[in-house]
JSON list of C-alpha atoms and ligand atoms in Angstrom, two decimals:
[
{"chain": "A", "resi": 44, "resn": "MET", "atom": "CA", "xyz": [0.00, 0.00, 0.00]},
{"chain": "A", "resi": 45, "resn": "THR", "atom": "CA", "xyz": [1.24, 3.45, -0.85]},
{"chain": "A", "resi": 46, "resn": "THR", "atom": "CA", "xyz": [0.97, 5.62, 2.23]},
{"chain": "A", "resi": 47, "resn": "ILE", "atom": "CA", "xyz": [0.46, 9.38, 2.38]},
{"chain": "A", "resi": 48, "resn": "ALA", "atom": "CA", "xyz": [4.09, 9.66, 3.50]},
{"chain": "A", "resi": 49, "resn": "ASP", "atom": "CA", "xyz": [5.18, 7.76, 0.35]},
{"chain": "A", "resi": 50, "resn": "LYS", "atom": "CA", "xyz": [3.05, 9.92, -1.92]},
{"chain": "A", "resi": 51, "resn": "LEU", "atom": "CA", "xyz": [4.29, 13.10, -0.29]},
{"chain": "A", "resi": 52, "resn": "GLN", "atom": "CA", "xyz": [7.83, 11.93, -0.92]},
{"chain": "A", "resi": 53, "resn": "GLN", "atom": "CA", "xyz": [6.96, 11.21, -4.57]},
{"chain": "A", "resi": 54, "resn": "VAL", "atom": "CA", "xyz": [5.58, 14.73, -4.97]},
{"chain": "A", "resi": 55, "resn": "ARG", "atom": "CA", "xyz": [8.65, 16.26, -3.37]},
{"chain": "A", "resi": 56, "resn": "THR", "atom": "CA", "xyz": [10.78, 14.20, -5.75]},
{"chain": "A", "resi": 57, "resn": "ARG", "atom": "CA", "xyz": [8.75, 15.51, -8.71]},
{"chain": "A", "resi": 58, "resn": "ILE", "atom": "CA", "xyz": [9.24, 19.09, -7.53]},
{"chain": "A", "resi": 59, "resn": "ASP", "atom": "CA", "xyz": [12.98, 18.55, -7.09]},
{"chain": "A", "resi": 60, "resn": "ALA", "atom": "CA", "xyz": [13.28, 17.00, -10.56]},
{"chain": "A", "resi": 61, "resn": "ALA", "atom": "CA", "xyz": [11.24, 19.82, -12.12]},
{"chain": "A", "resi": 62, "resn": "CYS", "atom": "CA", "xyz": [13.50, 22.38, -10.45]},
{"chain": "A", "resi": 63, "resn": "LYS", "atom": "CA", "xyz": [16.62, 20.59, -11.59]},
{"chain": "A", "resi": 64, "resn": "ALA", "atom": "CA", "xyz": [15.31, 20.39, -15.17]},
{"chain": "A", "resi": 65, "resn": "CYS", "atom": "CA", "xyz": [15.10, 24.17, -15.38]},
{"chain": "A", "resi": 66, "resn": "GLY", "atom": "CA", "xyz": [18.05, 25.06, -13.19]},
{"chain": "A", "resi": 67, "resn": "ARG", "atom": "CA", "xyz": [16.07, 26.25, -10.19]},
{"chain": "A", "resi": 68, "resn": "ASP", "atom": "CA", "xyz": [16.85, 25.72, -6.52]},
{"chain": "A", "resi": 69, "resn": "ALA", "atom": "CA", "xyz": [14.42, 23.13, -5.08]},
{"chain": "A", "resi": 70, "resn": "ALA", "atom": "CA", "xyz": [14.01, 25.32, -2.00]},
{"chain": "A", "resi": 71, "resn": "SER", "atom": "CA", "xyz": [12.41, 28.02, -4.18]},
{"chain": "A", "resi": 72, "resn": "VAL", "atom": "CA", "xyz": [9.16, 26.01, -4.55]},
{"chain": "A", "resi": 73, "resn": "ARG", "atom": "CA", "xyz": [6.87, 25.40, -1.58]},
{"chain": "A", "resi": 74, "resn": "LEU", "atom": "CA", "xyz": [4.44, 22.52, -1.46]},
{"chain": "A", "resi": 75, "resn": "LEU", "atom": "CA", "xyz": [0.89, 23.27, -0.36]},
{"chain": "A", "resi": 76, "resn": "ALA", "atom": "CA", "xyz": [-1.00, 20.03, 0.41]},
{"chain": "A", "resi": 77, "resn": "VAL", "atom": "CA", "xyz": [-4.60, 20.46, -0.75]},
{"chain": "A", "resi": 78, "resn": "SER", "atom": "CA", "xyz": [-6.61, 18.44, 1.75]},
{"chain": "A", "resi": 79, "resn": "LYS", "atom": "CA", "xyz": [-10.18, 19.26, 0.72]},
{"chain": "A", "resi": 80, "resn": "THR", "atom": "CA", "xyz": [-12.57, 16.31, 1.25]},
{"chain": "A", "resi": 81, "resn": "PHE", "atom": "CA", "xyz": [-9.92, 14.34, 3.19]},
{"chain": "A", "resi": 82, "resn": "PRO", "atom": "CA", "xyz": [-10.36, 13.63, 6.89]},
{"chain": "A", "resi": 83, "resn": "GLU", "atom": "CA", "xyz": [-8.37, 14.81, 9.88]},
{"chain": "A", "resi": 84, "resn": "ALA", "atom": "CA", "xyz": [-6.39, 11.54, 10.00]},
{"chain": "A", "resi": 85, "resn": "ALA", "atom": "CA", "xyz": [-5.03, 12.11, 6.48]},
{"chain": "A", "resi": 86, "resn": "LEU", "atom": "CA", "xyz": [-3.83, 15.58, 7.44]},
{"chain": "A", "resi": 87, "resn": "ARG", "atom": "CA", "xyz": [-2.22, 14.23, 10.61]},
{"chain": "A", "resi": 88, "resn": "ALA", "atom": "CA", "xyz": [-0.41, 11.61, 8.53]},
{"chain": "A", "resi": 89, "resn": "ALA", "atom": "CA", "xyz": [0.86, 14.28, 6.13]},
{"chain": "A", "resi": 90, "resn": "HIS", "atom": "CA", "xyz": [1.93, 16.49, 9.02]},
{"chain": "A", "resi": 91, "resn": "ALA", "atom": "CA", "xyz": [3.79, 13.59, 10.64]},
{"chain": "A", "resi": 92, "resn": "ALA", "atom": "CA", "xyz": [5.59, 13.14, 7.31]},
{"chain": "A", "resi": 93, "resn": "GLY", "atom": "CA", "xyz": [6.83, 16.72, 7.44]},
{"chain": "A", "resi": 94, "resn": "GLN", "atom": "CA", "xyz": [4.09, 18.66, 5.63]},
{"chain": "A", "resi": 95, "resn": "SER", "atom": "CA", "xyz": [3.22, 21.96, 7.30]},
{"chain": "A", "resi": 96, "resn": "ALA", "atom": "CA", "xyz": [1.09, 23.93, 4.79]},
{"chain": "A", "resi": 97, "resn": "PHE", "atom": "CA", "xyz": [-2.44, 22.81, 3.95]},
{"chain": "A", "resi": 98, "resn": "GLY", "atom": "CA", "xyz": [-4.98, 24.21, 1.50]},
{"chain": "A", "resi": 99, "resn": "GLU", "atom": "CA", "xyz": [-8.75, 23.96, 1.87]},
{"chain": "A", "resi": 100, "resn": "ASN", "atom": "CA", "xyz": [-11.40, 25.06, -0.64]},
{"chain": "A", "resi": 101, "resn": "TYR", "atom": "CA", "xyz": [-14.55, 25.12, 1.42]},
{"chain": "A", "resi": 102, "resn": "VAL", "atom": "CA", "xyz": [-14.63, 27.48, 4.36]},
{"chain": "A", "resi": 103, "resn": "GLN", "atom": "CA", "xyz": [-16.77, 25.42, 6.75]},
{"chain": "A", "resi": 104, "resn": "GLU", "atom": "CA", "xyz": [-14.85, 22.23, 6.06]},
{"chain": "A", "resi": 105, "resn": "GLY", "atom": "CA", "xyz": [-11.54, 24.04, 6.47]},
{"chain": "A", "resi": 106, "resn": "VAL", "atom": "CA", "xyz": [-12.51, 25.62, 9.78]},
{"chain": "A", "resi": 107, "resn": "ALA", "atom": "CA", "xyz": [-13.71, 22.26, 11.10]},
{"chain": "A", "resi": 108, "resn": "LYS", "atom": "CA", "xyz": [-10.27, 20.80, 10.33]},
{"chain": "A", "resi": 109, "resn": "ILE", "atom": "CA", "xyz": [-8.42, 23.78, 11.80]},
{"chain": "A", "resi": 110, "resn": "GLN", "atom": "CA", "xyz": [-10.39, 23.19, 15.00]},
{"chain": "A", "resi": 111, "resn": "ALA", "atom": "CA", "xyz": [-9.86, 19.41, 14.91]},
{"chain": "A", "resi": 112, "resn": "LEU", "atom": "CA", "xyz": [-6.11, 19.98, 14.52]},
{"chain": "A", "resi": 113, "resn": "ALA", "atom": "CA", "xyz": [-5.97, 22.77, 17.11]},
{"chain": "A", "resi": 114, "resn": "ASP", "atom": "CA", "xyz": [-3.15, 20.96, 18.93]},
{"chain": "A", "resi": 115, "resn": "LEU", "atom": "CA", "xyz": [-0.97, 21.54, 15.83]},
{"chain": "A", "resi": 116, "resn": "ARG", "atom": "CA", "xyz": [-2.13, 25.12, 15.18]},
{"chain": "A", "resi": 117, "resn": "SER", "atom": "CA", "xyz": [1.27, 26.74, 15.64]},
{"chain": "A", "resi": 118, "resn": "ALA", "atom": "CA", "xyz": [2.93, 24.11, 13.42]},
{"chain": "A", "resi": 119, "resn": "ILE", "atom": "CA", "xyz": [0.52, 24.38, 10.49]},
{"chain": "A", "resi": 120, "resn": "GLU", "atom": "CA", "xyz": [-0.12, 27.16, 7.98]},
{"chain": "A", "resi": 121, "resn": "TRP", "atom": "CA", "xyz": [-3.70, 27.12, 6.68]},
{"chain": "A", "resi": 122, "resn": "HIS", "atom": "CA", "xyz": [-4.48, 28.39, 3.18]},
{"chain": "A", "resi": 123, "resn": "CYS", "atom": "CA", "xyz": [-7.97, 29.12, 1.89]},
{"chain": "A", "resi": 124, "resn": "ILE", "atom": "CA", "xyz": [-7.79, 28.47, -1.86]},
{"chain": "A", "resi": 125, "resn": "GLY", "atom": "CA", "xyz": [-11.44, 28.31, -2.93]},
{"chain": "A", "resi": 126, "resn": "PRO", "atom": "CA", "xyz": [-13.80, 31.06, -4.09]},
{"chain": "A", "resi": 127, "resn": "LEU", "atom": "CA", "xyz": [-14.75, 33.30, -1.19]},
{"chain": "A", "resi": 128, "resn": "GLN", "atom": "CA", "xyz": [-18.08, 35.04, -0.69]},
{"chain": "A", "resi": 129, "resn": "SER", "atom": "CA", "xyz": [-18.66, 38.12, 1.48]},
{"chain": "A", "resi": 130, "resn": "ASN", "atom": "CA", "xyz": [-20.63, 36.25, 4.09]},
{"chain": "A", "resi": 131, "resn": "LYS", "atom": "CA", "xyz": [-17.69, 33.91, 4.76]},
{"chain": "A", "resi": 132, "resn": "THR", "atom": "CA", "xyz": [-14.94, 36.50, 5.16]},
{"chain": "A", "resi": 133, "resn": "ARG", "atom": "CA", "xyz": [-15.20, 36.83, 8.95]},
{"chain": "A", "resi": 134, "resn": "VAL", "atom": "CA", "xyz": [-14.65, 33.17, 9.69]},
{"chain": "A", "resi": 135, "resn": "VAL", "atom": "CA", "xyz": [-11.76, 33.08, 7.20]},
{"chain": "A", "resi": 136, "resn": "ALA", "atom": "CA", "xyz": [-10.17, 36.20, 8.74]},
{"chain": "A", "resi": 137, "resn": "GLU", "atom": "CA", "xyz": [-10.44, 34.60, 12.18]},
{"chain": "A", "resi": 138, "resn": "HIS", "atom": "CA", "xyz": [-9.03, 31.16, 11.32]},
{"chain": "A", "resi": 139, "resn": "PHE", "atom": "CA", "xyz": [-6.84, 31.03, 8.20]},
{"chain": "A", "resi": 140, "resn": "ASP", "atom": "CA", "xyz": [-3.29, 32.31, 7.55]},
{"chain": "A", "resi": 141, "resn": "TRP", "atom": "CA", "xyz": [-3.56, 32.79, 3.79]},
{"chain": "A", "resi": 142, "resn": "VAL", "atom": "CA", "xyz": [-6.21, 33.38, 1.10]},
{"chain": "A", "resi": 143, "resn": "HIS", "atom": "CA", "xyz": [-5.26, 32.67, -2.55]},
{"chain": "A", "resi": 144, "resn": "SER", "atom": "CA", "xyz": [-8.51, 33.59, -4.26]},
{"chain": "A", "resi": 145, "resn": "ILE", "atom": "CA", "xyz": [-8.91, 37.37, -3.93]},
{"chain": "A", "resi": 146, "resn": "ASP", "atom": "CA", "xyz": [-10.73, 38.64, -7.00]},
{"chain": "A", "resi": 147, "resn": "ARG", "atom": "CA", "xyz": [-12.28, 41.87, -5.81]},
{"chain": "A", "resi": 148, "resn": "LEU", "atom": "CA", "xyz": [-11.51, 44.72, -3.43]},
{"chain": "A", "resi": 149, "resn": "LYS", "atom": "CA", "xyz": [-14.62, 44.20, -1.32]},
{"chain": "A", "resi": 150, "resn": "ILE", "atom": "CA", "xyz": [-13.43, 40.77, -0.14]},
{"chain": "A", "resi": 151, "resn": "ALA", "atom": "CA", "xyz": [-9.95, 42.04, 0.73]},
{"chain": "A", "resi": 152, "resn": "GLN", "atom": "CA", "xyz": [-11.42, 45.02, 2.60]},
{"chain": "A", "resi": 153, "resn": "ARG", "atom": "CA", "xyz": [-13.68, 42.79, 4.67]},
{"chain": "A", "resi": 154, "resn": "LEU", "atom": "CA", "xyz": [-10.81, 40.41, 5.46]},
{"chain": "A", "resi": 155, "resn": "SER", "atom": "CA", "xyz": [-8.68, 43.35, 6.61]},
{"chain": "A", "resi": 156, "resn": "GLU", "atom": "CA", "xyz": [-11.47, 44.80, 8.78]},
{"chain": "A", "resi": 157, "resn": "GLN", "atom": "CA", "xyz": [-12.34, 41.43, 10.26]},
{"chain": "A", "resi": 158, "resn": "ARG", "atom": "CA", "xyz": [-8.82, 40.17, 10.91]},
{"chain": "A", "resi": 159, "resn": "PRO", "atom": "CA", "xyz": [-8.46, 39.95, 14.70]},
{"chain": "A", "resi": 160, "resn": "ALA", "atom": "CA", "xyz": [-6.02, 42.54, 16.07]},
{"chain": "A", "resi": 161, "resn": "GLN", "atom": "CA", "xyz": [-3.87, 39.98, 17.88]},
{"chain": "A", "resi": 162, "resn": "LEU", "atom": "CA", "xyz": [-3.20, 37.94, 14.72]},
{"chain": "A", "resi": 163, "resn": "PRO", "atom": "CA", "xyz": [-0.56, 38.77, 12.11]},
{"chain": "A", "resi": 164, "resn": "PRO", "atom": "CA", "xyz": [-1.84, 40.19, 8.81]},
{"chain": "A", "resi": 165, "resn": "LEU", "atom": "CA", "xyz": [-3.67, 37.70, 6.60]},
{"chain": "A", "resi": 166, "resn": "GLN", "atom": "CA", "xyz": [-1.43, 36.79, 3.61]},
{"chain": "A", "resi": 167, "resn": "LEU", "atom": "CA", "xyz": [-3.20, 37.28, 0.26]},
{"chain": "A", "resi": 168, "resn": "CYS", "atom": "CA", "xyz": [-2.81, 36.30, -3.37]},
{"chain": "A", "resi": 169, "resn": "LEU", "atom": "CA", "xyz": [-4.90, 37.74, -6.17]},
{"chain": "A", "resi": 170, "resn": "GLN", "atom": "CA", "xyz": [-6.47, 35.09, -8.37]},
{"chain": "A", "resi": 171, "resn": "VAL", "atom": "CA", "xyz": [-5.97, 35.90, -12.04]},
{"chain": "A", "resi": 172, "resn": "ASN", "atom": "CA", "xyz": [-7.86, 34.39, -14.93]},
{"chain": "A", "resi": 173, "resn": "VAL", "atom": "CA", "xyz": [-5.07, 33.96, -17.47]},
{"chain": "A", "resi": 174, "resn": "ASP", "atom": "CA", "xyz": [-6.91, 32.00, -20.14]},
{"chain": "A", "resi": 175, "resn": "GLY", "atom": "CA", "xyz": [-10.31, 33.62, -20.17]},
{"chain": "A", "resi": 176, "resn": "GLY", "atom": "CA", "xyz": [-12.01, 30.38, -19.14]},
{"chain": "A", "resi": 177, "resn": "ALA", "atom": "CA", "xyz": [-15.70, 31.29, -18.98]},
{"chain": "A", "resi": 178, "resn": "ASN", "atom": "CA", "xyz": [-16.49, 29.55, -15.69]},
{"chain": "A", "resi": 179, "resn": "LYS", "atom": "CA", "xyz": [-13.36, 30.84, -14.01]},
{"chain": "A", "resi": 180, "resn": "SER", "atom": "CA", "xyz": [-13.07, 33.18, -11.11]},
{"chain": "A", "resi": 181, "resn": "GLY", "atom": "CA", "xyz": [-10.26, 35.66, -10.96]},
{"chain": "A", "resi": 182, "resn": "VAL", "atom": "CA", "xyz": [-9.48, 39.13, -12.24]},
{"chain": "A", "resi": 183, "resn": "THR", "atom": "CA", "xyz": [-8.37, 39.63, -15.80]},
{"chain": "A", "resi": 184, "resn": "PRO", "atom": "CA", "xyz": [-4.68, 40.49, -16.18]},
{"chain": "A", "resi": 185, "resn": "PRO", "atom": "CA", "xyz": [-5.41, 44.14, -17.10]},
{"chain": "A", "resi": 186, "resn": "GLU", "atom": "CA", "xyz": [-7.40, 44.55, -13.86]},
{"chain": "A", "resi": 187, "resn": "ALA", "atom": "CA", "xyz": [-4.80, 43.02, -11.56]},
{"chain": "A", "resi": 188, "resn": "LEU", "atom": "CA", "xyz": [-2.45, 45.95, -11.01]},
{"chain": "A", "resi": 189, "resn": "ALA", "atom": "CA", "xyz": [-5.22, 48.38, -10.06]},
{"chain": "A", "resi": 190, "resn": "LEU", "atom": "CA", "xyz": [-6.64, 45.88, -7.59]},
{"chain": "A", "resi": 191, "resn": "ALA", "atom": "CA", "xyz": [-3.19, 45.21, -6.13]},
{"chain": "A", "resi": 192, "resn": "ARG", "atom": "CA", "xyz": [-2.59, 48.94, -5.59]},
{"chain": "A", "resi": 193, "resn": "GLN", "atom": "CA", "xyz": [-5.75, 49.09, -3.47]},
{"chain": "A", "resi": 194, "resn": "VAL", "atom": "CA", "xyz": [-5.10, 45.87, -1.58]},
{"chain": "A", "resi": 195, "resn": "VAL", "atom": "CA", "xyz": [-1.58, 46.90, -0.49]},
{"chain": "A", "resi": 196, "resn": "GLU", "atom": "CA", "xyz": [-3.11, 49.89, 1.31]},
{"chain": "A", "resi": 197, "resn": "LEU", "atom": "CA", "xyz": [-5.23, 47.71, 3.62]},
{"chain": "A", "resi": 198, "resn": "PRO", "atom": "CA", "xyz": [-3.82, 47.45, 7.16]},
{"chain": "A", "resi": 199, "resn": "LYS", "atom": "CA", "xyz": [-4.51, 43.87, 8.28]},
{"chain": "A", "resi": 200, "resn": "VAL", "atom": "CA", "xyz": [-3.72, 41.99, 5.09]},
{"chain": "A", "resi": 201, "resn": "ARG", "atom": "CA", "xyz": [-0.46, 41.58, 3.23]},
{"chain": "A", "resi": 202, "resn": "LEU", "atom": "CA", "xyz": [-0.41, 41.13, -0.52]},
{"chain": "A", "resi": 203, "resn": "ARG", "atom": "CA", "xyz": [2.03, 38.34, -1.41]},
{"chain": "A", "resi": 204, "resn": "GLY", "atom": "CA", "xyz": [1.37, 37.31, -4.98]},
{"chain": "A", "resi": 205, "resn": "LEU", "atom": "CA", "xyz": [-0.78, 35.81, -7.68]},
{"chain": "A", "resi": 206, "resn": "MET", "atom": "CA", "xyz": [-2.66, 32.53, -8.03]},
{"chain": "A", "resi": 207, "resn": "ALA", "atom": "CA", "xyz": [-3.91, 31.06, -11.32]},
{"chain": "A", "resi": 208, "resn": "ILE", "atom": "CA", "xyz": [-5.60, 27.85, -12.43]},
{"chain": "A", "resi": 209, "resn": "PRO", "atom": "CA", "xyz": [-5.24, 27.65, -16.23]},
{"chain": "A", "resi": 210, "resn": "GLU", "atom": "CA", "xyz": [-7.16, 25.06, -18.21]},
{"chain": "A", "resi": 211, "resn": "PRO", "atom": "CA", "xyz": [-5.40, 21.75, -18.90]},
{"chain": "A", "resi": 212, "resn": "ALA", "atom": "CA", "xyz": [-3.41, 22.03, -22.14]},
{"chain": "A", "resi": 213, "resn": "GLU", "atom": "CA", "xyz": [-2.42, 19.41, -24.71]},
{"chain": "A", "resi": 214, "resn": "SER", "atom": "CA", "xyz": [1.29, 19.50, -24.11]},
{"chain": "A", "resi": 215, "resn": "PHE", "atom": "CA", "xyz": [3.88, 20.53, -21.56]},
{"chain": "A", "resi": 216, "resn": "GLU", "atom": "CA", "xyz": [4.92, 23.53, -23.67]},
{"chain": "A", "resi": 217, "resn": "GLU", "atom": "CA", "xyz": [1.35, 24.76, -24.07]},
{"chain": "A", "resi": 218, "resn": "GLN", "atom": "CA", "xyz": [0.71, 24.32, -20.35]},
{"chain": "A", "resi": 219, "resn": "ARG", "atom": "CA", "xyz": [3.89, 26.19, -19.53]},
{"chain": "A", "resi": 220, "resn": "ALA", "atom": "CA", "xyz": [2.89, 28.98, -21.91]},
{"chain": "A", "resi": 221, "resn": "LEU", "atom": "CA", "xyz": [-0.41, 29.42, -20.03]},
{"chain": "A", "resi": 222, "resn": "PHE", "atom": "CA", "xyz": [1.40, 29.58, -16.68]},
{"chain": "A", "resi": 223, "resn": "LEU", "atom": "CA", "xyz": [3.87, 32.06, -18.17]},
{"chain": "A", "resi": 224, "resn": "ARG", "atom": "CA", "xyz": [1.01, 34.52, -18.65]},
{"chain": "A", "resi": 225, "resn": "ALA", "atom": "CA", "xyz": [0.71, 34.64, -14.87]},
{"chain": "A", "resi": 226, "resn": "THR", "atom": "CA", "xyz": [4.48, 34.91, -14.47]},
{"chain": "A", "resi": 227, "resn": "ALA", "atom": "CA", "xyz": [4.65, 37.78, -16.95]},
{"chain": "A", "resi": 228, "resn": "LEU", "atom": "CA", "xyz": [1.91, 39.64, -15.09]},
{"chain": "A", "resi": 229, "resn": "TYR", "atom": "CA", "xyz": [3.69, 38.98, -11.79]},
{"chain": "A", "resi": 230, "resn": "GLU", "atom": "CA", "xyz": [6.95, 40.44, -13.15]},
{"chain": "A", "resi": 231, "resn": "GLU", "atom": "CA", "xyz": [5.11, 43.41, -14.60]},
{"chain": "A", "resi": 232, "resn": "MET", "atom": "CA", "xyz": [3.46, 44.11, -11.24]},
{"chain": "A", "resi": 233, "resn": "ARG", "atom": "CA", "xyz": [6.74, 43.78, -9.39]},
{"chain": "A", "resi": 234, "resn": "ALA", "atom": "CA", "xyz": [8.32, 46.21, -11.84]},
{"chain": "A", "resi": 235, "resn": "ALA", "atom": "CA", "xyz": [5.44, 48.58, -11.04]},
{"chain": "A", "resi": 236, "resn": "GLY", "atom": "CA", "xyz": [6.41, 48.44, -7.37]},
{"chain": "A", "resi": 237, "resn": "MET", "atom": "CA", "xyz": [4.11, 45.77, -5.98]},
{"chain": "A", "resi": 238, "resn": "PRO", "atom": "CA", "xyz": [5.93, 43.78, -3.25]},
{"chain": "A", "resi": 239, "resn": "LEU", "atom": "CA", "xyz": [5.07, 40.32, -4.57]},
{"chain": "A", "resi": 240, "resn": "ASP", "atom": "CA", "xyz": [7.06, 37.19, -3.75]},
{"chain": "A", "resi": 241, "resn": "VAL", "atom": "CA", "xyz": [4.64, 34.30, -4.36]},
{"chain": "A", "resi": 242, "resn": "LEU", "atom": "CA", "xyz": [3.38, 32.70, -7.57]},
{"chain": "A", "resi": 243, "resn": "SER", "atom": "CA", "xyz": [0.81, 30.05, -6.65]},
{"chain": "A", "resi": 244, "resn": "LEU", "atom": "CA", "xyz": [0.74, 27.91, -9.80]},
{"chain": "A", "resi": 245, "resn": "GLY", "atom": "CA", "xyz": [0.47, 24.21, -10.50]},
{"chain": "A", "resi": 246, "resn": "MET", "atom": "CA", "xyz": [-1.50, 21.21, -9.25]},
{"chain": "A", "resi": 247, "resn": "SER", "atom": "CA", "xyz": [-1.07, 17.40, -9.34]},
{"chain": "A", "resi": 248, "resn": "ALA", "atom": "CA", "xyz": [-1.31, 17.12, -13.12]},
{"chain": "A", "resi": 249, "resn": "ASP", "atom": "CA", "xyz": [0.73, 20.14, -14.17]},
{"chain": "A", "resi": 250, "resn": "LEU", "atom": "CA", "xyz": [3.21, 21.01, -11.45]},
{"chain": "A", "resi": 251, "resn": "GLU", "atom": "CA", "xyz": [6.25, 20.41, -13.68]},
{"chain": "A", "resi": 252, "resn": "ALA", "atom": "CA", "xyz": [5.02, 22.94, -16.26]},
{"chain": "A", "resi": 253, "resn": "ALA", "atom": "CA", "xyz": [4.23, 25.39, -13.44]},
{"chain": "A", "resi": 254, "resn": "VAL", "atom": "CA", "xyz": [7.71, 25.04, -11.94]},
{"chain": "A", "resi": 255, "resn": "ALA", "atom": "CA", "xyz": [9.22, 25.53, -15.40]},
{"chain": "A", "resi": 256, "resn": "ALA", "atom": "CA", "xyz": [7.19, 28.74, -15.65]},
{"chain": "A", "resi": 257, "resn": "GLY", "atom": "CA", "xyz": [8.42, 30.07, -12.31]},
{"chain": "A", "resi": 258, "resn": "SER", "atom": "CA", "xyz": [5.90, 28.85, -9.73]},
{"chain": "A", "resi": 259, "resn": "THR", "atom": "CA", "xyz": [6.97, 29.35, -6.11]},
{"chain": "A", "resi": 260, "resn": "MET", "atom": "CA", "xyz": [4.07, 27.41, -4.58]},
{"chain": "A", "resi": 261, "resn": "VAL", "atom": "CA", "xyz": [2.39, 24.33, -6.03]},
{"chain": "A", "resi": 262, "resn": "ARG", "atom": "CA", "xyz": [-1.03, 23.29, -4.71]},
{"chain": "A", "resi": 263, "resn": "VAL", "atom": "CA", "xyz": [-1.21, 19.50, -4.78]},
{"chain": "A", "resi": 264, "resn": "GLY", "atom": "CA", "xyz": [-4.15, 17.36, -3.66]},
{"chain": "A", "resi": 265, "resn": "THR", "atom": "CA", "xyz": [-4.74, 14.15, -5.60]},
{"chain": "A", "resi": 266, "resn": "ALA", "atom": "CA", "xyz": [-1.07, 13.16, -5.88]},
{"chain": "A", "resi": 267, "resn": "ILE", "atom": "CA", "xyz": [-0.75, 13.27, -2.08]},
{"chain": "A", "resi": 268, "resn": "PHE", "atom": "CA", "xyz": [-4.12, 12.15, -0.75]},
{"chain": "A", "resi": 269, "resn": "GLY", "atom": "CA", "xyz": [-5.58, 10.18, -3.67]},
{"chain": "A", "resi": 270, "resn": "GLY", "atom": "CA", "xyz": [-8.67, 10.71, -5.79]},
{"chain": "A", "resi": 271, "resn": "ARG", "atom": "CA", "xyz": [-11.64, 12.63, -4.44]},
{"chain": "A", "resi": 272, "resn": "GLY", "atom": "CA", "xyz": [-14.18, 10.19, -5.95]},
{"chain": "B", "resi": 599, "resn": "PLP", "atom": "C1", "xyz": [-8.45, 21.02, -5.64]},
{"chain": "B", "resi": 599, "resn": "PLP", "atom": "C2", "xyz": [-7.52, 22.14, -5.94]},
{"chain": "B", "resi": 599, "resn": "PLP", "atom": "C3", "xyz": [-6.15, 21.91, -6.11]},
{"chain": "B", "resi": 599, "resn": "PLP", "atom": "C4", "xyz": [-5.51, 20.53, -6.09]},
{"chain": "B", "resi": 599, "resn": "PLP", "atom": "O1", "xyz": [-5.84, 19.85, -7.24]},
{"chain": "B", "resi": 599, "resn": "PLP", "atom": "P1", "xyz": [-5.25, 18.37, -7.54]},
{"chain": "B", "resi": 599, "resn": "PLP", "atom": "O2", "xyz": [-5.49, 18.19, -8.98]},
{"chain": "B", "resi": 599, "resn": "PLP", "atom": "O3", "xyz": [-6.02, 17.43, -6.67]},
{"chain": "B", "resi": 599, "resn": "PLP", "atom": "O4", "xyz": [-3.81, 18.41, -7.17]},
{"chain": "B", "resi": 599, "resn": "PLP", "atom": "C5", "xyz": [-5.32, 23.02, -6.29]},
{"chain": "B", "resi": 599, "resn": "PLP", "atom": "N1", "xyz": [-5.83, 24.27, -6.34]},
{"chain": "B", "resi": 599, "resn": "PLP", "atom": "C6", "xyz": [-7.13, 24.53, -6.19]},
{"chain": "B", "resi": 599, "resn": "PLP", "atom": "C7", "xyz": [-7.60, 25.93, -6.24]},
{"chain": "B", "resi": 599, "resn": "PLP", "atom": "C8", "xyz": [-8.02, 23.47, -6.00]},
{"chain": "B", "resi": 599, "resn": "PLP", "atom": "O5", "xyz": [-9.32, 23.73, -5.89]}
]
């Protein structure tokens, strides 16, 4: 039987190989374990195998796990990676460390207002829609810089980078080209003075192309925890 520890090791090996293939330092890519739909025991197994950053898509489910793993709270970084509605911002601001899916100012403002004073700023990424996928959330690339300029002014959040989920492509090169749209926007925004240091790109099926395009954080679920049925 392949354990979660084995699969985590396989994913780390893939990341290392992808870095080597494009001459990057393996330490420049963080692994976010996407644990949506998987139970507390699976997260504990991953944590015991050295994984410390977890991503959840659904707010209620994520908060339930944060509470179930309260004994490990200081050892785990919790990332909210799913679409976020206004009525869920308070519970996210109170429980999570990161949000990757900011696509409008209103949500960032609410998170900043609702972030408890005793907690460090909530770390944010803007989600960008780089391929115009119709059912996709995210700002368009031309909208991203203006949104970033407003988000960096908010007191209790810290803008860290961009997140994108491009459509699956036919080949490695085409997939990489889609990710590179996010990388190009990221570089453009940095050149415009935005203090970004995170590119959240790549999942189980396409992490190699994402690393080749400059990803600094891959969000991997299936390859660590198995299929979600
Ligand atoms: C589910 C999910 C992932 C992980 O996808 P896998 O294909 O299981 O690795 C990554 N990012 C987001 C935003 C997701 O919703």
